[in-house]
Amino acid sequence: IVAGPGSGKTRTIMARVKHLASRGVPLRKIVALTFSRKVALEMVKRDGTIGGERIVIKTFHSFGLSILRRFHKESNLMKDFMVVDQSKQLEIIRSILESGGQGRPPGPTSNSVVHGALSKQMTSQDAFKVLKWIMKKKGSGAEAKEFAHVEYGAIWERYEDVLHTQYNGVDFVDILSLVLKLLQTHPAILQDLKQRYQYYVVDEFQDVNN
């Protein structure tokens, strides 16, 4: 559904779910997706069950996370991988900056690139700026190796290494990008999900990117 704020998108979506249920579609075959955890909780509270059967209502990230948990091996993740929040991301970046990029895995980029970013005292605001840049690039589908020749790119490479090897973790951008990659490279998993869920109803669809 694509519509403006306050136009009744969520109400319409839940009416759609009830309509499908009235036609005999099992609720376990329907997934209601939204960007906001707040909206998801409101949907659960207001229309969480129909006829005693619970509706699958999730945010994009929680739904993606459930897929990664189930297919963690195929996604090259440990079973108990963690999702790091922004505070942990900033902690990782600050530690990289403070250490001067020590321990960065071998690659075409020299340590001078990392040290270039350390030529001034890095504050929390600076770390946030670096993180914002990394998340923007990751969100566009880019990879760290594509930016190895620039200051932030070298830090990005080290960030990914620390995130995965030291924390056994992924960040919120990883959740959706890893699921996309999983479905693109594993047709059997894509088919499994097609059989598991027949209908997807999406709230706030106007906010979906490419």
Coordinates of C-alpha atoms in Angstrom, one line a residue:
I1 CA 0.0 0.0 0.0
V2 CA 1.4 3.4 -1.0
A3 CA -0.4 6.3 0.7
G4 CA 0.3 9.3 2.9
P5 CA 0.4 9.5 6.7
G6 CA -2.9 9.1 8.5
S7 CA -4.7 7.8 5.5
G8 CA -5.6 4.4 7.0
K9 CA -2.9 2.2 5.5
T10 CA -2.5 0.0 8.6
R11 CA -6.3 -0.4 9.0
T12 CA -6.6 -1.3 5.3
I13 CA -3.8 -3.9 5.6
M14 CA -5.4 -5.6 8.5
A15 CA -8.7 -5.6 6.6
R16 CA -6.9 -7.3 3.8
V17 CA -5.5 -10.0 6.2
K18 CA -9.0 -10.6 7.5
H19 CA -10.4 -10.9 4.0
L20 CA -7.8 -13.5 3.1
A21 CA -8.5 -15.4 6.3
S22 CA -12.2 -15.4 5.4
R23 CA -11.4 -17.0 2.1
G24 CA -9.7 -19.8 3.9
V25 CA -6.0 -18.7 3.7
P26 CA -4.2 -19.9 6.8
L27 CA -2.9 -17.0 8.8
R28 CA 0.5 -18.7 9.1
K29 CA 0.8 -18.2 5.3
I30 CA 0.4 -14.4 5.5
V31 CA 3.1 -12.0 6.6
A32 CA 2.3 -8.4 7.6
L33 CA 5.5 -6.3 7.3
T34 CA 6.2 -2.7 8.5
F35 CA 9.2 -0.6 9.1
S36 CA 8.3 0.6 12.5
R37 CA 8.5 -1.6 15.6
K38 CA 5.9 0.7 17.2
V39 CA 3.4 0.1 14.3
A40 CA 4.1 -3.6 14.5
L41 CA 3.3 -3.7 18.2
E42 CA 0.2 -1.7 17.6
M43 CA -0.9 -4.1 14.9
V44 CA -0.3 -7.1 17.3
K45 CA -2.2 -5.4 20.1
R46 CA -5.2 -4.4 18.0
D47 CA -5.5 -7.3 15.5
G48 CA -2.9 -9.9 16.7
T49 CA -5.2 -12.9 16.3
I50 CA -8.1 -13.9 14.1
G51 CA -10.2 -16.8 15.2
G52 CA -7.6 -17.7 17.8
E53 CA -4.8 -18.0 15.3
R54 CA -1.9 -15.5 15.5
I55 CA -1.0 -13.3 12.6
V56 CA 2.7 -13.1 11.5
I57 CA 3.4 -9.4 12.1
K58 CA 7.0 -8.3 11.9
T59 CA 9.2 -5.4 11.0
F60 CA 11.4 -5.9 7.9
H61 CA 14.5 -6.3 10.1
S62 CA 12.9 -8.8 12.5
F63 CA 11.6 -10.9 9.6
G64 CA 15.0 -10.8 7.9
L65 CA 16.6 -11.7 11.2
S66 CA 14.4 -14.8 11.5
I67 CA 15.5 -15.9 8.0
L68 CA 19.2 -15.4 8.8
R69 CA 18.8 -17.3 12.1
R70 CA 17.2 -20.2 10.2
F71 CA 19.7 -20.2 7.4
H72 CA 22.8 -19.0 9.3
K73 CA 25.2 -21.5 7.7
E74 CA 24.2 -20.6 4.2
S75 CA 24.8 -16.9 5.1
N76 CA 28.3 -17.8 6.5
L77 CA 27.2 -16.8 10.0
M78 CA 27.6 -18.6 13.4
K79 CA 24.4 -19.9 14.9
D80 CA 24.6 -17.5 17.9
F81 CA 25.6 -14.4 15.9
M82 CA 24.6 -11.1 17.5
V83 CA 23.1 -7.9 16.1
V84 CA 25.1 -4.9 17.2
D85 CA 23.4 -1.6 17.9
Q86 CA 24.7 1.9 17.1
S87 CA 26.5 2.3 20.4
K88 CA 28.5 -0.9 19.7
Q89 CA 29.2 0.2 16.2
L90 CA 30.6 3.5 17.4
E91 CA 32.7 1.7 20.0
I92 CA 34.2 -0.5 17.2
I93 CA 35.0 2.5 15.0
R94 CA 36.5 4.5 17.9
S95 CA 38.7 1.5 18.9
I96 CA 39.9 1.2 15.3
L97 CA 40.7 4.9 15.1
E98 CA 42.5 4.9 18.5
S99 CA 44.6 1.9 17.6
G100 CA 45.7 3.5 14.3
G101 CA 44.2 0.6 12.3
Q102 CA 46.5 -2.0 13.9
G103 CA 45.6 -5.6 13.0
R104 CA 43.9 -4.7 9.8
P105 CA 43.9 -7.7 7.4
P106 CA 46.4 -7.6 4.5
G107 CA 45.2 -5.9 1.4
P108 CA 46.0 -3.4 -1.3
T109 CA 45.5 -0.4 0.9
S110 CA 48.5 0.7 2.9
N111 CA 48.2 1.7 6.6
S112 CA 49.0 5.3 5.5
V113 CA 45.3 5.5 4.3
V114 CA 44.1 4.7 7.8
H115 CA 46.6 7.0 9.4
G116 CA 45.4 9.8 7.1
A117 CA 42.1 9.6 8.9
L118 CA 43.9 9.8 12.2
S119 CA 45.8 12.9 11.5
K120 CA 43.5 14.8 13.8
Q121 CA 42.0 13.9 17.2
M122 CA 38.9 11.8 16.6
T123 CA 36.0 12.7 18.7
S124 CA 32.7 10.9 19.2
Q125 CA 31.2 13.2 16.6
D126 CA 33.9 12.2 14.1
A127 CA 33.3 8.5 14.8
F128 CA 29.6 9.1 14.1
K129 CA 30.4 10.8 10.9
V130 CA 32.5 7.8 9.8
L131 CA 29.7 5.4 10.8
K132 CA 27.1 7.4 8.9
W133 CA 29.2 7.3 5.8
I134 CA 29.7 3.5 6.1
M135 CA 26.0 2.8 6.7
K136 CA 25.1 5.0 3.7
K137 CA 27.4 3.1 1.4
K138 CA 26.4 -0.3 2.7
G139 CA 22.8 0.6 2.3
S140 CA 23.3 1.3 -1.3
G141 CA 24.7 -2.2 -1.9
A142 CA 28.4 -1.2 -2.0
E143 CA 31.2 -3.2 -0.4
A144 CA 34.2 -2.0 1.6
K145 CA 36.7 -3.2 -1.0
E146 CA 35.3 -0.8 -3.5
F147 CA 36.4 2.1 -1.4
A148 CA 39.7 0.7 -0.1
H149 CA 41.6 3.7 -1.6
V150 CA 39.9 6.3 0.5
E151 CA 40.2 7.1 4.2
Y152 CA 36.8 6.0 5.3
G153 CA 37.0 2.9 3.1
A154 CA 40.0 1.6 4.9
I155 CA 38.3 2.1 8.2
W156 CA 35.2 0.4 6.8
E157 CA 37.3 -2.7 5.9
R158 CA 38.6 -2.9 9.4
Y159 CA 35.1 -2.4 10.8
E160 CA 33.8 -5.3 8.9
D161 CA 36.7 -7.5 10.0
V162 CA 36.2 -6.6 13.7
L163 CA 32.4 -6.9 13.5
H164 CA 32.5 -10.4 12.1
T165 CA 35.6 -12.0 13.6
Q166 CA 35.7 -10.4 17.1
Y167 CA 32.0 -9.9 17.8
N168 CA 30.5 -12.6 15.7
G169 CA 28.0 -9.9 14.7
V170 CA 26.1 -8.1 12.0
D171 CA 24.6 -4.6 11.9
F172 CA 21.1 -3.6 11.0
V173 CA 22.1 -2.9 7.4
D174 CA 23.6 -6.3 7.1
I175 CA 20.3 -8.0 8.0
L176 CA 18.5 -7.0 4.9
S177 CA 21.5 -7.1 2.5
L178 CA 22.5 -10.6 3.7
V179 CA 18.9 -11.8 3.3
L180 CA 18.8 -10.4 -0.3
K181 CA 22.1 -12.1 -1.1
L182 CA 20.9 -15.3 0.4
L183 CA 17.8 -15.4 -1.7
Q184 CA 19.8 -14.5 -4.9
T185 CA 22.3 -17.2 -4.4
H186 CA 20.2 -20.0 -3.0
P187 CA 17.2 -20.7 -5.2
A188 CA 16.1 -23.6 -2.9
I189 CA 15.8 -21.3 0.1
L190 CA 13.8 -18.8 -2.0
Q191 CA 11.5 -21.6 -3.0
D192 CA 11.1 -22.7 0.6
L193 CA 10.0 -19.2 1.6
K194 CA 7.6 -19.1 -1.3
Q195 CA 6.0 -22.3 -0.1
R196 CA 6.0 -21.2 3.6
Y197 CA 4.3 -17.8 2.9
Q198 CA 1.7 -17.1 0.2
Y199 CA 0.9 -13.5 0.9
Y200 CA 3.0 -10.5 2.0
V201 CA 1.1 -7.3 3.0
V202 CA 3.4 -4.3 3.5
D203 CA 2.8 -1.2 5.5
E204 CA 4.6 2.1 4.6
F205 CA 5.6 0.7 1.2
Q206 CA 6.4 4.2 0.1
D207 CA 9.6 4.0 2.2
V208 CA 10.9 0.9 0.4
N209 CA 14.2 1.5 -1.5
N210 CA 15.4 -0.4 -4.6

